[in-house]
PDB file of C-alpha atoms in Angstrom:
ATOM      1  CA  ALA A 300     -37.913 -32.088 114.353  1.00  0.00           C
ATOM      2  CA  GLY A 301     -37.854 -34.600 111.495  1.00  0.00           C
ATOM      3  CA  GLN A 302     -39.517 -37.756 111.053  1.00  0.00           C
ATOM      4  CA  PHE A 303     -37.054 -41.000 110.870  1.00  0.00           C
ATOM      5  CA  GLN A 304     -37.679 -44.141 109.180  1.00  0.00           C
ATOM      6  CA  SER A 305     -35.849 -46.646 108.154  1.00  0.00           C
ATOM      7  CA  GLY A 306     -32.984 -45.113 106.358  1.00  0.00           C
ATOM      8  CA  PHE A 307     -34.374 -41.381 105.916  1.00  0.00           C
ATOM      9  CA  ILE A 308     -35.944 -38.452 107.685  1.00  0.00           C
ATOM     10  CA  PHE A 309     -39.095 -36.555 106.557  1.00  0.00           C
ATOM     11  CA  THR A 310     -38.377 -32.733 107.203  1.00  0.00           C
ATOM     12  CA  GLN A 311     -40.749 -29.854 106.582  1.00  0.00           C
ATOM     13  CA  GLY A 312     -39.674 -27.424 102.988  1.00  0.00           C
ATOM     14  CA  GLY A 313     -39.064 -24.397 105.036  1.00  0.00           C
ATOM     15  CA  ASN A 314     -38.158 -22.118 102.340  1.00  0.00           C
ATOM     16  CA  LEU A 315     -37.438 -24.319  99.778  1.00  0.00           C
ATOM     17  CA  LEU A 316     -40.546 -24.613  97.013  1.00  0.00           C
ATOM     18  CA  CYS A 317     -41.758 -27.480  98.201  1.00  0.00           C
ATOM     19  CA  SER A 318     -43.920 -29.222 101.266  1.00  0.00           C
ATOM     20  CA  LYS A 319     -41.446 -31.757 102.724  1.00  0.00           C
ATOM     21  CA  ILE A 320     -37.664 -33.022 102.468  1.00  0.00           C
ATOM     22  CA  ILE A 321     -36.787 -36.430 102.137  1.00  0.00           C
ATOM     23  CA  HIS A 322     -32.818 -36.879 103.550  1.00  0.00           C
ATOM     24  CA  LEU A 323     -31.308 -40.111 102.350  1.00  0.00           C
ATOM     25  CA  ILE A 324     -28.903 -41.700 104.794  1.00  0.00           C
ATOM     26  CA  SER A 325     -26.067 -42.723 102.493  1.00  0.00           C
ATOM     27  CA  ASN A 326     -25.381 -47.032 101.672  1.00  0.00           C
ATOM     28  CA  ASN A 327     -24.679 -46.339  98.114  1.00  0.00           C
ATOM     29  CA  GLN A 328     -27.254 -48.362  97.495  1.00  0.00           C
ATOM     30  CA  VAL A 329     -29.380 -46.119  94.609  1.00  0.00           C
ATOM     31  CA  LYS A 330     -31.587 -48.103  92.781  1.00  0.00           C
ATOM     32  CA  SER A 331     -33.540 -49.563  96.200  1.00  0.00           C
ATOM     33  CA  GLN A 332     -33.186 -45.761  98.157  1.00  0.00           C
ATOM     34  CA  VAL A 333     -34.854 -43.652  95.208  1.00  0.00           C
ATOM     35  CA  SER A 334     -37.603 -47.410  95.006  1.00  0.00           C
ATOM     36  CA  THR A 335     -38.544 -46.882  98.654  1.00  0.00           C
ATOM     37  CA  VAL A 336     -38.933 -43.188  98.429  1.00  0.00           C
ATOM     38  CA  LEU A 337     -41.540 -43.477  95.728  1.00  0.00           C
ATOM     39  CA  ASN A 338     -43.400 -46.429  97.184  1.00  0.00           C
ATOM     40  CA  GLU A 339     -43.378 -44.193 100.587  1.00  0.00           C
ATOM     41  CA  CYS A 340     -44.626 -41.256  98.270  1.00  0.00           C
ATOM     42  CA  GLU A 341     -47.230 -43.443  97.322  1.00  0.00           C
ATOM     43  CA  LYS A 342     -48.311 -44.184 100.475  1.00  0.00           C
ATOM     44  CA  ARG A 343     -48.638 -40.755 102.173  1.00  0.00           C
ATOM     45  CA  ARG A 344     -50.505 -39.914  98.390  1.00  0.00           C
ATOM     46  CA  TYR A 345     -47.974 -37.015  97.771  1.00  0.00           C
ATOM     47  CA  LYS A 346     -48.793 -36.117  93.613  1.00  0.00           C
ATOM     48  CA  SER A 347     -45.108 -35.130  92.258  1.00  0.00           C
ATOM     49  CA  VAL A 348     -41.490 -35.157  93.846  1.00  0.00           C
ATOM     50  CA  ALA A 349     -37.945 -34.084  92.713  1.00  0.00           C
ATOM     51  CA  PHE A 350     -34.544 -36.117  92.253  1.00  0.00           C
ATOM     52  CA  PRO A 351     -30.766 -34.701  92.636  1.00  0.00           C
ATOM     53  CA  ALA A 352     -28.915 -37.682  90.986  1.00  0.00           C
ATOM     54  CA  ILE A 353     -27.963 -39.254  94.375  1.00  0.00           C
ATOM     55  CA  GLY A 354     -25.048 -40.404  94.756  1.00  0.00           C
ATOM     56  CA  THR A 355     -22.970 -38.686  91.920  1.00  0.00           C
ATOM     57  CA  GLY A 356     -21.624 -35.484  94.407  1.00  0.00           C
ATOM     58  CA  GLN A 357     -19.345 -36.566  97.230  1.00  0.00           C
ATOM     59  CA  ALA A 358     -19.877 -39.934  97.014  1.00  0.00           C
ATOM     60  CA  GLY A 359     -18.487 -40.478  93.787  1.00  0.00           C
ATOM     61  CA  GLN A 360     -20.570 -42.555  92.105  1.00  0.00           C
ATOM     62  CA  SER A 361     -20.325 -43.077  88.143  1.00  0.00           C
ATOM     63  CA  PRO A 362     -23.293 -40.823  86.384  1.00  0.00           C
ATOM     64  CA  ALA A 363     -23.978 -43.326  83.926  1.00  0.00           C
ATOM     65  CA  LYS A 364     -24.753 -46.101  86.803  1.00  0.00           C
ATOM     66  CA  VAL A 365     -26.395 -43.685  89.035  1.00  0.00           C
ATOM     67  CA  ALA A 366     -28.679 -42.760  85.632  1.00  0.00           C
ATOM     68  CA  ASP A 367     -29.487 -47.024  85.451  1.00  0.00           C
ATOM     69  CA  GLU A 368     -30.279 -47.696  88.727  1.00  0.00           C
ATOM     70  CA  MET A 369     -32.809 -44.342  88.943  1.00  0.00           C
ATOM     71  CA  LEU A 370     -34.785 -45.251  85.652  1.00  0.00           C
ATOM     72  CA  ASP A 371     -34.675 -48.614  86.370  1.00  0.00           C
ATOM     73  CA  ALA A 372     -36.244 -48.154  90.117  1.00  0.00           C
ATOM     74  CA  ILE A 373     -38.930 -45.126  88.285  1.00  0.00           C
ATOM     75  CA  VAL A 374     -40.080 -47.662  85.190  1.00  0.00           C
ATOM     76  CA  GLU A 375     -40.571 -50.482  87.730  1.00  0.00           C
ATOM     77  CA  PHE A 376     -42.387 -48.340  90.643  1.00  0.00           C
ATOM     78  CA  ALA A 377     -44.396 -46.984  86.701  1.00  0.00           C
ATOM     79  CA  ASN A 378     -45.279 -50.899  85.928  1.00  0.00           C
ATOM     80  CA  GLN A 379     -46.997 -51.252  89.761  1.00  0.00           C
ATOM     81  CA  LYS A 380     -51.103 -51.225  88.726  1.00  0.00           C
ATOM     82  CA  SER A 381     -51.603 -49.806  92.155  1.00  0.00           C
ATOM     83  CA  VAL A 382     -50.091 -46.916  91.698  1.00  0.00           C
ATOM     84  CA  GLN A 383     -52.133 -43.763  91.726  1.00  0.00           C
ATOM     85  CA  HIS A 384     -51.541 -41.093  93.422  1.00  0.00           C
ATOM     86  CA  LEU A 385     -48.110 -39.888  92.533  1.00  0.00           C
ATOM     87  CA  GLN A 386     -47.888 -38.267  89.066  1.00  0.00           C
ATOM     88  CA  THR A 387     -44.399 -36.394  88.589  1.00  0.00           C
ATOM     89  CA  ILE A 388     -41.283 -37.646  89.205  1.00  0.00           C
ATOM     90  CA  LYS A 389     -38.795 -35.009  88.324  1.00  0.00           C
ATOM     91  CA  ILE A 390     -34.451 -35.678  87.969  1.00  0.00           C
ATOM     92  CA  VAL A 391     -33.105 -32.372  88.837  1.00  0.00           C
ATOM     93  CA  ILE A 392     -29.210 -32.116  87.180  1.00  0.00           C
ATOM     94  CA  PHE A 393     -27.180 -30.017  88.182  1.00  0.00           C
ATOM     95  CA  GLN A 394     -24.375 -30.628  86.668  1.00  0.00           C
ATOM     96  CA  THR A 395     -25.711 -30.522  82.265  1.00  0.00           C
ATOM     97  CA  THR A 396     -23.115 -32.696  81.530  1.00  0.00           C
ATOM     98  CA  MET A 397     -24.759 -35.667  83.299  1.00  0.00           C
ATOM     99  CA  LEU A 398     -27.696 -34.880  81.220  1.00  0.00           C
ATOM    100  CA  LYS A 399     -26.171 -37.182  78.333  1.00  0.00           C
ATOM    101  CA  ASP A 400     -25.793 -40.188  80.476  1.00  0.00           C
ATOM    102  CA  PHE A 401     -29.386 -39.811  81.965  1.00  0.00           C
ATOM    103  CA  TYR A 402     -30.454 -39.215  78.191  1.00  0.00           C
ATOM    104  CA  GLU A 403     -28.349 -42.283  77.156  1.00  0.00           C
ATOM    105  CA  SER A 404     -30.038 -44.342  79.840  1.00  0.00           C
ATOM    106  CA  MET A 405     -33.678 -43.197  78.523  1.00  0.00           C
ATOM    107  CA  LYS A 406     -32.619 -44.250  74.875  1.00  0.00           C
ATOM    108  CA  LYS A 407     -31.341 -47.745  76.173  1.00  0.00           C
ATOM    109  CA  ARG A 408     -34.541 -48.707  77.380  1.00  0.00           C
ATOM    110  CA  GLN A 409     -36.526 -47.386  74.171  1.00  0.00           C
ATOM    111  CA  ASP A 410     -33.909 -49.214  71.746  1.00  0.00           C
ATOM    112  CA  SER A 411     -34.597 -52.468  72.987  1.00  0.00           C
ATOM    113  CA  GLU A 412     -38.413 -52.340  73.167  1.00  0.00           C
ATOM    114  CA  SER A 413     -40.794 -54.745  71.872  1.00  0.00           C
ATOM    115  CA  SER A 414     -42.889 -52.320  69.500  1.00  0.00           C
ATOM    116  CA  THR A 415     -45.836 -54.594  70.590  1.00  0.00           C
ATOM    117  CA  THR A 416     -45.705 -53.045  73.948  1.00  0.00           C
ATOM    118  CA  ASP A 417     -45.915 -49.155  75.570  1.00  0.00           C
ATOM    119  CA  SER A 418     -42.981 -47.632  75.557  1.00  0.00           C
ATOM    120  CA  TRP A 419     -40.651 -47.127  79.030  1.00  0.00           C
ATOM    121  CA  PHE A 420     -39.130 -44.732  77.277  1.00  0.00           C
ATOM    122  CA  SER A 421     -42.954 -43.489  76.997  1.00  0.00           C
ATOM    123  CA  MET A 422     -43.735 -44.324  80.443  1.00  0.00           C
ATOM    124  CA  ILE A 423     -40.793 -42.425  81.484  1.00  0.00           C
ATOM    125  CA  LYS A 424     -41.167 -39.542  79.519  1.00  0.00           C
ATOM    126  CA  ASP A 425     -45.210 -39.061  81.264  1.00  0.00           C
ATOM    127  CA  PHE A 426     -43.824 -39.076  84.608  1.00  0.00           C
ATOM    128  CA  PHE A 427     -41.200 -36.338  83.585  1.00  0.00           C
ATOM    129  CA  TRP A 428     -43.277 -34.383  80.984  1.00  0.00           C
ATOM    130  CA  GLY A 429     -47.246 -35.174  81.879  1.00  0.00           C
ATOM    131  CA  LYS A 430     -49.110 -37.957  80.193  1.00  0.00           C
ATOM    132  CA  ARG A 431     -50.151 -35.848  76.264  1.00  0.00           C
ATOM    133  CA  GLN A 432     -53.374 -36.322  75.799  1.00  0.00           C
ATOM    134  CA  SER A 433     -54.629 -36.755  71.742  1.00  0.00           C
ATOM    135  CA  THR A 434     -57.203 -33.923  71.263  1.00  0.00           C
ATOM    136  CA  GLU A 435     -57.988 -36.005  67.818  1.00  0.00           C
ATOM    137  CA  LYS A 436     -59.980 -39.126  66.798  1.00  0.00           C
ATOM    138  CA  LYS A 437     -57.184 -41.422  64.439  1.00  0.00           C
ATOM    139  CA  LYS A 438     -58.283 -40.323  61.162  1.00  0.00           C
ATOM    140  CA  PRO A 439     -58.403 -43.252  58.908  1.00  0.00           C
ATOM    141  CA  MET A 440     -55.282 -43.975  56.479  1.00  0.00           C
ATOM    142  CA  ILE A 441     -56.787 -44.449  52.847  1.00  0.00           C
ATOM    143  CA  LEU A 442     -54.995 -45.403  50.209  1.00  0.00           C
ATOM    144  CA  GLU A 443     -56.300 -45.263  46.276  1.00  0.00           C
ATOM    145  CA  LYS A 444     -57.537 -49.067  46.003  1.00  0.00           C
ATOM    146  CA  LYS A 445     -55.045 -50.170  42.983  1.00  0.00           C
ATOM    147  CA  VAL A 446     -56.193 -52.843  40.220  1.00  0.00           C
ATOM    148  CA  CYS A 447     -54.437 -54.159  37.691  1.00  0.00           C
ATOM    149  CA  LEU A 448     -56.786 -56.633  35.800  1.00  0.00           C
ATOM    150  CA  VAL A 449     -54.688 -58.912  33.304  1.00  0.00           C
ATOM    151  CA  THR A 450     -56.711 -61.185  31.025  1.00  0.00           C
ATOM    152  CA  PHE A 451     -54.851 -64.378  29.498  1.00  0.00           C
ATOM    153  CA  GLN A 452     -56.426 -65.631  26.639  1.00  0.00           C
ATOM    154  CA  ILE A 453     -55.318 -69.345  26.512  1.00  0.00           C
ATOM    155  CA  CYS A 454     -56.244 -72.044  23.477  1.00  0.00           C
ATOM    156  CA  GLY A 455     -55.459 -75.356  23.019  1.00  0.00           C
ATOM    157  CA  GLU A 456     -55.707 -79.033  21.366  1.00  0.00           C
ATOM    158  CA  SER A 457     -57.685 -79.655  24.456  1.00  0.00           C
ATOM    159  CA  GLN A 458     -59.329 -78.689  27.332  1.00  0.00           C
ATOM    160  CA  GLU A 459     -56.259 -81.020  29.528  1.00  0.00           C
ATOM    161  CA  ASN A 460     -53.997 -78.925  27.844  1.00  0.00           C
ATOM    162  CA  VAL A 461     -55.590 -75.662  28.280  1.00  0.00           C
ATOM    163  CA  ASP A 462     -56.108 -76.288  32.438  1.00  0.00           C
ATOM    164  CA  ALA A 463     -52.353 -77.227  32.475  1.00  0.00           C
ATOM    165  CA  ALA A 464     -51.636 -73.916  30.858  1.00  0.00           C
ATOM    166  CA  GLU A 465     -53.712 -72.029  33.142  1.00  0.00           C
ATOM    167  CA  SER A 466     -52.514 -74.069  36.679  1.00  0.00           C
ATOM    168  CA  TRP A 467     -48.745 -73.242  35.286  1.00  0.00           C
ATOM    169  CA  ILE A 468     -49.807 -69.570  34.963  1.00  0.00           C
ATOM    170  CA  LYS A 469     -51.589 -69.386  38.193  1.00  0.00           C
ATOM    171  CA  ASN A 470     -48.766 -71.444  39.762  1.00  0.00           C
ATOM    172  CA  LEU A 471     -46.184 -68.283  38.106  1.00  0.00           C
ATOM    173  CA  ILE A 472     -47.663 -65.784  39.265  1.00  0.00           C
ATOM    174  CA  LEU A 473     -48.340 -66.888  43.213  1.00  0.00           C
ATOM    175  CA  LYS A 474     -43.862 -67.707  43.287  1.00  0.00           C
ATOM    176  CA  GLU A 475     -44.188 -64.114  42.410  1.00  0.00           C
ATOM    177  CA  GLN A 476     -46.424 -62.505  45.070  1.00  0.00           C
ATOM    178  CA  PHE A 477     -44.794 -62.039  48.409  1.00  0.00           C
ATOM    179  CA  ASP A 478     -46.848 -59.777  51.315  1.00  0.00           C
ATOM    180  CA  THR A 479     -45.235 -59.011  54.704  1.00  0.00           C
ATOM    181  CA  THR A 480     -46.399 -57.186  57.771  1.00  0.00           C
ATOM    182  CA  ILE A 481     -44.740 -53.959  59.034  1.00  0.00           C
ATOM    183  CA  SER A 482     -46.200 -53.343  62.670  1.00  0.00           C
ATOM    184  CA  ASN A 483     -44.872 -50.203  64.977  1.00  0.00           C
ATOM    185  CA  GLU A 484     -46.659 -47.475  67.108  1.00  0.00           C
ATOM    186  CA  LEU A 485     -44.925 -45.014  65.228  1.00  0.00           C
ATOM    187  CA  ILE A 486     -47.692 -46.011  62.150  1.00  0.00           C
ATOM    188  CA  GLU A 487     -49.692 -43.432  63.924  1.00  0.00           C
ATOM    189  CA  SER A 488     -47.813 -40.317  63.803  1.00  0.00           C
ATOM    190  CA  PHE A 489     -48.139 -40.544  59.974  1.00  0.00           C
ATOM    191  CA  ASP A 490     -49.537 -37.815  58.186  1.00  0.00           C
ATOM    192  CA  GLU A 491     -50.176 -36.431  54.860  1.00  0.00           C
ATOM    193  CA  ILE A 492     -46.759 -36.366  53.718  1.00  0.00           C
ATOM    194  CA  GLN A 493     -46.205 -40.181  54.838  1.00  0.00           C
ATOM    195  CA  ILE A 494     -49.337 -41.213  53.326  1.00  0.00           C
ATOM    196  CA  ALA A 495     -48.674 -39.288  49.741  1.00  0.00           C
ATOM    197  CA  ALA A 496     -45.537 -40.840  49.818  1.00  0.00           C
ATOM    198  CA  LEU A 497     -47.301 -44.768  50.264  1.00  0.00           C
ATOM    199  CA  ALA A 498     -49.384 -43.204  47.349  1.00  0.00           C
ATOM    200  CA  ASP A 499     -46.432 -43.183  45.520  1.00  0.00           C
ATOM    201  CA  LEU A 500     -44.452 -45.976  46.252  1.00  0.00           C
ATOM    202  CA  GLN A 501     -47.519 -47.817  45.050  1.00  0.00           C
ATOM    203  CA  ARG A 502     -48.096 -46.162  41.935  1.00  0.00           C
ATOM    204  CA  ARG A 503     -44.431 -46.491  41.133  1.00  0.00           C
ATOM    205  CA  ASN A 504     -44.501 -50.257  42.347  1.00  0.00           C
ATOM    206  CA  HIS A 505     -46.170 -53.207  42.007  1.00  0.00           C
ATOM    207  CA  VAL A 506     -47.527 -53.708  45.007  1.00  0.00           C
ATOM    208  CA  THR A 507     -50.861 -53.332  47.192  1.00  0.00           C
ATOM    209  CA  ILE A 508     -50.486 -50.670  50.389  1.00  0.00           C
ATOM    210  CA  LYS A 509     -53.034 -51.474  53.333  1.00  0.00           C
ATOM    211  CA  VAL A 510     -52.369 -49.404  56.517  1.00  0.00           C
ATOM    212  CA  GLU A 511     -54.800 -50.572  59.232  1.00  0.00           C
ATOM    213  CA  ASN A 512     -53.844 -47.352  61.697  1.00  0.00           C
ATOM    214  CA  LYS A 513     -56.565 -48.712  64.141  1.00  0.00           C
ATOM    215  CA  LEU A 514     -55.113 -51.354  65.199  1.00  0.00           C
ATOM    216  CA  SER A 515     -52.376 -51.274  68.324  1.00  0.00           C
ATOM    217  CA  PRO A 516     -50.196 -50.800  67.023  1.00  0.00           C
ATOM    218  CA  PRO A 517     -50.274 -50.486  63.322  1.00  0.00           C
ATOM    219  CA  GLU A 518     -50.208 -51.688  60.807  1.00  0.00           C
ATOM    220  CA  ILE A 519     -48.503 -51.002  57.165  1.00  0.00           C
ATOM    221  CA  THR A 520     -49.124 -54.688  55.157  1.00  0.00           C
ATOM    222  CA  VAL A 521     -47.682 -55.008  51.881  1.00  0.00           C
ATOM    223  CA  SER A 522     -48.521 -57.131  48.876  1.00  0.00           C
ATOM    224  CA  GLY A 523     -47.087 -57.677  45.080  1.00  0.00           C
ATOM    225  CA  ILE A 524     -44.121 -59.084  43.731  1.00  0.00           C
ATOM    226  CA  SER A 525     -41.782 -59.893  45.918  1.00  0.00           C
ATOM    227  CA  ARG A 526     -38.087 -57.678  45.225  1.00  0.00           C
ATOM    228  CA  ASP A 527     -41.277 -54.568  44.729  1.00  0.00           C
ATOM    229  CA  VAL A 528     -42.196 -55.572  48.466  1.00  0.00           C
ATOM    230  CA  CYS A 529     -38.452 -55.948  50.080  1.00  0.00           C
ATOM    231  CA  PHE A 530     -38.609 -52.576  48.408  1.00  0.00           C
ATOM    232  CA  VAL A 531     -41.348 -50.663  49.314  1.00  0.00           C
ATOM    233  CA  CYS A 532     -40.785 -52.344  53.173  1.00  0.00           C
ATOM    234  CA  GLY A 533     -37.083 -51.042  53.418  1.00  0.00           C
ATOM    235  CA  GLU A 534     -38.746 -47.442  52.295  1.00  0.00           C
ATOM    236  CA  VAL A 535     -41.609 -47.411  54.875  1.00  0.00           C
ATOM    237  CA  GLN A 536     -38.744 -48.745  57.659  1.00  0.00           C
ATOM    238  CA  LYS A 537     -37.425 -45.743  56.296  1.00  0.00           C
ATOM    239  CA  MET A 538     -40.195 -43.073  57.233  1.00  0.00           C
ATOM    240  CA  ILE A 539     -40.921 -45.043  60.511  1.00  0.00           C
ATOM    241  CA  GLN A 540     -36.988 -43.862  61.701  1.00  0.00           C
ATOM    242  CA  LYS A 541     -37.141 -40.664  60.837  1.00  0.00           C
ATOM    243  CA  ILE A 542     -40.187 -39.839  62.385  1.00  0.00           C
ATOM    244  CA  LYS A 543     -39.001 -41.830  65.441  1.00  0.00           C
ATOM    245  CA  ASP A 544     -35.173 -39.900  65.145  1.00  0.00           C
ATOM    246  CA  ALA A 545     -37.605 -35.990  65.193  1.00  0.00           C
ATOM    247  CA  GLU A 546     -39.550 -37.883  68.580  1.00  0.00           C
ATOM    248  CA  ASP A 547     -36.005 -38.523  70.108  1.00  0.00           C
ATOM    249  CA  GLU A 548     -34.493 -35.169  69.391  1.00  0.00           C
ATOM    250  CA  GLN A 549     -37.807 -33.417  70.303  1.00  0.00           C
ATOM    251  CA  SER A 550     -37.807 -35.320  73.691  1.00  0.00           C
ATOM    252  CA  LYS A 551     -34.508 -34.618  74.264  1.00  0.00           C
ATOM    253  CA  ALA A 552     -34.773 -30.223  73.605  1.00  0.00           C
ATOM    254  CA  GLU A 553     -37.720 -30.569  76.052  1.00  0.00           C
ATOM    255  CA  PHE A 554     -35.730 -32.727  78.956  1.00  0.00           C
ATOM    256  CA  LEU A 555     -32.515 -29.189  78.151  1.00  0.00           C
ATOM    257  CA  TYR A 556     -35.187 -26.922  78.255  1.00  0.00           C
ATOM    258  CA  ASN A 557     -36.498 -27.924  81.877  1.00  0.00           C
ATOM    259  CA  LEU A 558     -32.884 -27.366  82.623  1.00  0.00           C
ATOM    260  CA  VAL A 559     -31.410 -24.274  80.125  1.00  0.00           C
ATOM    261  CA  GLU A 560     -33.206 -22.204  78.418  1.00  0.00           C
ATOM    262  CA  TRP A 561     -31.340 -19.682  75.730  1.00  0.00           C
ATOM    263  CA  ARG A 562     -32.516 -16.070  75.442  1.00  0.00           C
ATOM    264  CA  TYR A 563     -31.701 -13.549  73.432  1.00  0.00           C
ATOM    265  CA  LEU A 564     -32.733  -9.673  73.279  1.00  0.00           C
ATOM    266  CA  GLY A 565     -35.750  -8.684  71.768  1.00  0.00           C
ATOM    267  CA  SER A 566     -37.193  -5.292  70.096  1.00  0.00           C
ATOM    268  CA  ASN A 567     -38.713  -4.297  73.954  1.00  0.00           C
ATOM    269  CA  ASP A 568     -35.196  -4.502  75.595  1.00  0.00           C
ATOM    270  CA  THR A 569     -36.471  -8.038  77.154  1.00  0.00           C
ATOM    271  CA  PHE A 570     -35.264 -11.281  76.640  1.00  0.00           C
ATOM    272  CA  VAL A 571     -36.896 -13.839  74.214  1.00  0.00           C
ATOM    273  CA  ALA A 572     -36.620 -17.439  74.336  1.00  0.00           C
ATOM    274  CA  PHE A 573     -34.975 -19.751  72.042  1.00  0.00           C
ATOM    275  CA  ASP A 574     -36.969 -22.235  70.306  1.00  0.00           C
ATOM    276  CA  LYS A 575     -36.585 -25.550  72.252  1.00  0.00           C
ATOM    277  CA  LEU A 576     -34.699 -27.163  69.428  1.00  0.00           C
ATOM    278  CA  THR A 577     -32.165 -24.204  68.707  1.00  0.00           C
ATOM    279  CA  ASN A 578     -32.307 -24.301  72.790  1.00  0.00           C
ATOM    280  CA  MET A 579     -31.050 -27.907  72.399  1.00  0.00           C
ATOM    281  CA  GLN A 580     -28.287 -26.794  69.683  1.00  0.00           C
ATOM    282  CA  LEU A 581     -26.704 -24.125  71.755  1.00  0.00           C
ATOM    283  CA  GLU A 582     -26.443 -25.898  74.675  1.00  0.00           C
ATOM    284  CA  ASP A 583     -24.880 -28.790  72.685  1.00  0.00           C
ATOM    285  CA  ALA A 584     -22.251 -26.515  70.569  1.00  0.00           C
ATOM    286  CA  ARG A 585     -21.400 -25.547  74.321  1.00  0.00           C
ATOM    287  CA  ILE A 586     -20.981 -28.623  76.055  1.00  0.00           C
ATOM    288  CA  ALA A 587     -18.239 -29.948  72.960  1.00  0.00           C
ATOM    289  CA  LYS A 588     -16.743 -26.286  73.735  1.00  0.00           C
ATOM    290  CA  LYS A 589     -17.234 -25.246  69.526  1.00  0.00           C
ATOM    291  CA  PRO A 590     -16.846 -21.339  68.892  1.00  0.00           C
ATOM    292  CA  TYR A 591     -19.799 -20.882  66.780  1.00  0.00           C
ATOM    293  CA  LEU A 592     -23.254 -21.737  65.636  1.00  0.00           C
ATOM    294  CA  ASN A 593     -25.413 -20.566  63.549  1.00  0.00           C
ATOM    295  CA  VAL A 594     -29.285 -19.878  63.979  1.00  0.00           C
ATOM    296  CA  LYS A 595     -32.264 -18.364  63.033  1.00  0.00           C
ATOM    297  CA  ILE A 596     -33.575 -15.174  64.620  1.00  0.00           C
ATOM    298  CA  ASN A 597     -36.960 -13.355  63.342  1.00  0.00           C
ATOM    299  CA  LYS A 598     -36.308 -15.648  60.528  1.00  0.00           C
ATOM    300  CA  ARG A 599     -32.725 -14.058  59.857  1.00  0.00           C
ATOM    301  CA  ASN A 600     -29.777 -16.136  59.500  1.00  0.00           C
ATOM    302  CA  TYR A 601     -27.267 -15.248  62.425  1.00  0.00           C
ATOM    303  CA  GLN A 602     -23.651 -16.843  63.846  1.00  0.00           C
ATOM    304  CA  VAL A 603     -23.996 -16.677  67.562  1.00  0.00           C
ATOM    305  CA  ASP A 604     -20.420 -16.687  69.173  1.00  0.00           C
ATOM    306  CA  LEU A 605     -20.540 -18.410  72.423  1.00  0.00           C
ATOM    307  CA  ASN A 606     -17.636 -17.288  73.724  1.00  0.00           C
ATOM    308  CA  THR A 607     -19.077 -13.760  74.015  1.00  0.00           C
ATOM    309  CA  LEU A 608     -23.006 -14.111  73.772  1.00  0.00           C
ATOM    310  CA  GLN A 609     -23.224 -12.499  70.637  1.00  0.00           C
ATOM    311  CA  ALA A 610     -25.140 -12.956  68.016  1.00  0.00           C
ATOM    312  CA  HIS A 611     -23.771 -11.142  64.175  1.00  0.00           C
ATOM    313  CA  ASP A 612     -25.443 -11.908  60.818  1.00  0.00           C
ATOM    314  CA  ASP A 613     -24.008 -10.764  57.699  1.00  0.00           C
ATOM    315  CA  GLN A 614     -25.863  -6.789  57.206  1.00  0.00           C
ATOM    316  CA  GLY A 615     -23.695  -6.009  60.864  1.00  0.00           C
ATOM    317  CA  ARG A 616     -26.997  -6.886  63.177  1.00  0.00           C
ATOM    318  CA  THR A 617     -25.270  -7.339  66.764  1.00  0.00           C
ATOM    319  CA  ILE A 618     -27.805  -9.023  69.075  1.00  0.00           C
ATOM    320  CA  ASN A 619     -27.182  -9.850  72.920  1.00  0.00           C
ATOM    321  CA  ILE A 620     -27.649 -13.543  74.027  1.00  0.00           C
ATOM    322  CA  GLN A 621     -28.100 -15.155  77.204  1.00  0.00           C
ATOM    323  CA  ARG A 622     -28.466 -18.225  78.724  1.00  0.00           C
ATOM    324  CA  VAL A 623     -29.988 -18.821  82.133  1.00  0.00           C
ATOM    325  CA  SER A 624     -29.969 -22.162  83.865  1.00  0.00           C
ATOM    326  CA  LYS A 625     -33.046 -22.627  85.614  1.00  0.00           C
ATOM    327  CA  ASN A 626     -31.899 -24.840  89.002  1.00  0.00           C
ATOM    328  CA  GLU A 627     -29.941 -21.816  89.984  1.00  0.00           C
ATOM    329  CA  GLY A 628     -31.426 -22.385  93.506  1.00  0.00           C
ATOM    330  CA  LYS A 629     -33.834 -24.629  93.075  1.00  0.00           C
ATOM    331  CA  LEU A 630     -34.660 -28.260  94.463  1.00  0.00           C
TER     332      LEU A 630
END
């Protein structure tokens, strides 16, 4: 027999791969129901919980609205300092067309966040996929110190004239000097490629670049002639945006990999999974109803026919492709 609580009933997991099943009594208040379940799971010291996209079936609610309400509830729950036991929260999406709604809802939170606080998007990713522990200590980012010496020799009819000329030169230099600081948690992800690019920007422009990657959030300070400072800051922002775009794409690929796996037939007549980015590209192409997609298999270029699920190269070789939904038969 089930255990009745206000708004839901607990039963045993039966033959399913879970210890308990929570049956919700529909009331179209998705956020409230998700919050109630999360708090009940924490109260019962459960380690994980999985939700379907509540209300998108017979209740006919908008997937975008449901995504916003479910993620609002998860964010509010994750922000509670009293949470100690519930570590993993999953949303199981059976219709891959809804994936975009949930991803866009997560993306909205990242785009609207302040760079000085931990990302809501990162917090949600930690709950969905587990928090990645850094295995390396932060390495200091060191740029070659730039010193440009200029010597002025001032001659005049009197000391007063010399002092006036010196003051005029100093004011002129200060008027052209400018500095600005960029704070962003993604600066921590800068590697040798980005540091080399910063060093090159410093060499080619009248600026000094200082990287403080041990601060929270890390900072880059650019000082020098105002026009060069503005140009270099724009280039730094482009570098940060490129890293952000790459992380967004990787996050989406990770999210999708939990739902669908594309595979190709390997040399031993066993199917081998594509890498996660190719997996995402294949699924996106299928959803967009594209007939073909170019991919790499064993470092060779192939064109996948998404209708026949076969890949062909320019040498006439053909490889069978397989698409497997990971959610079939699971809750």
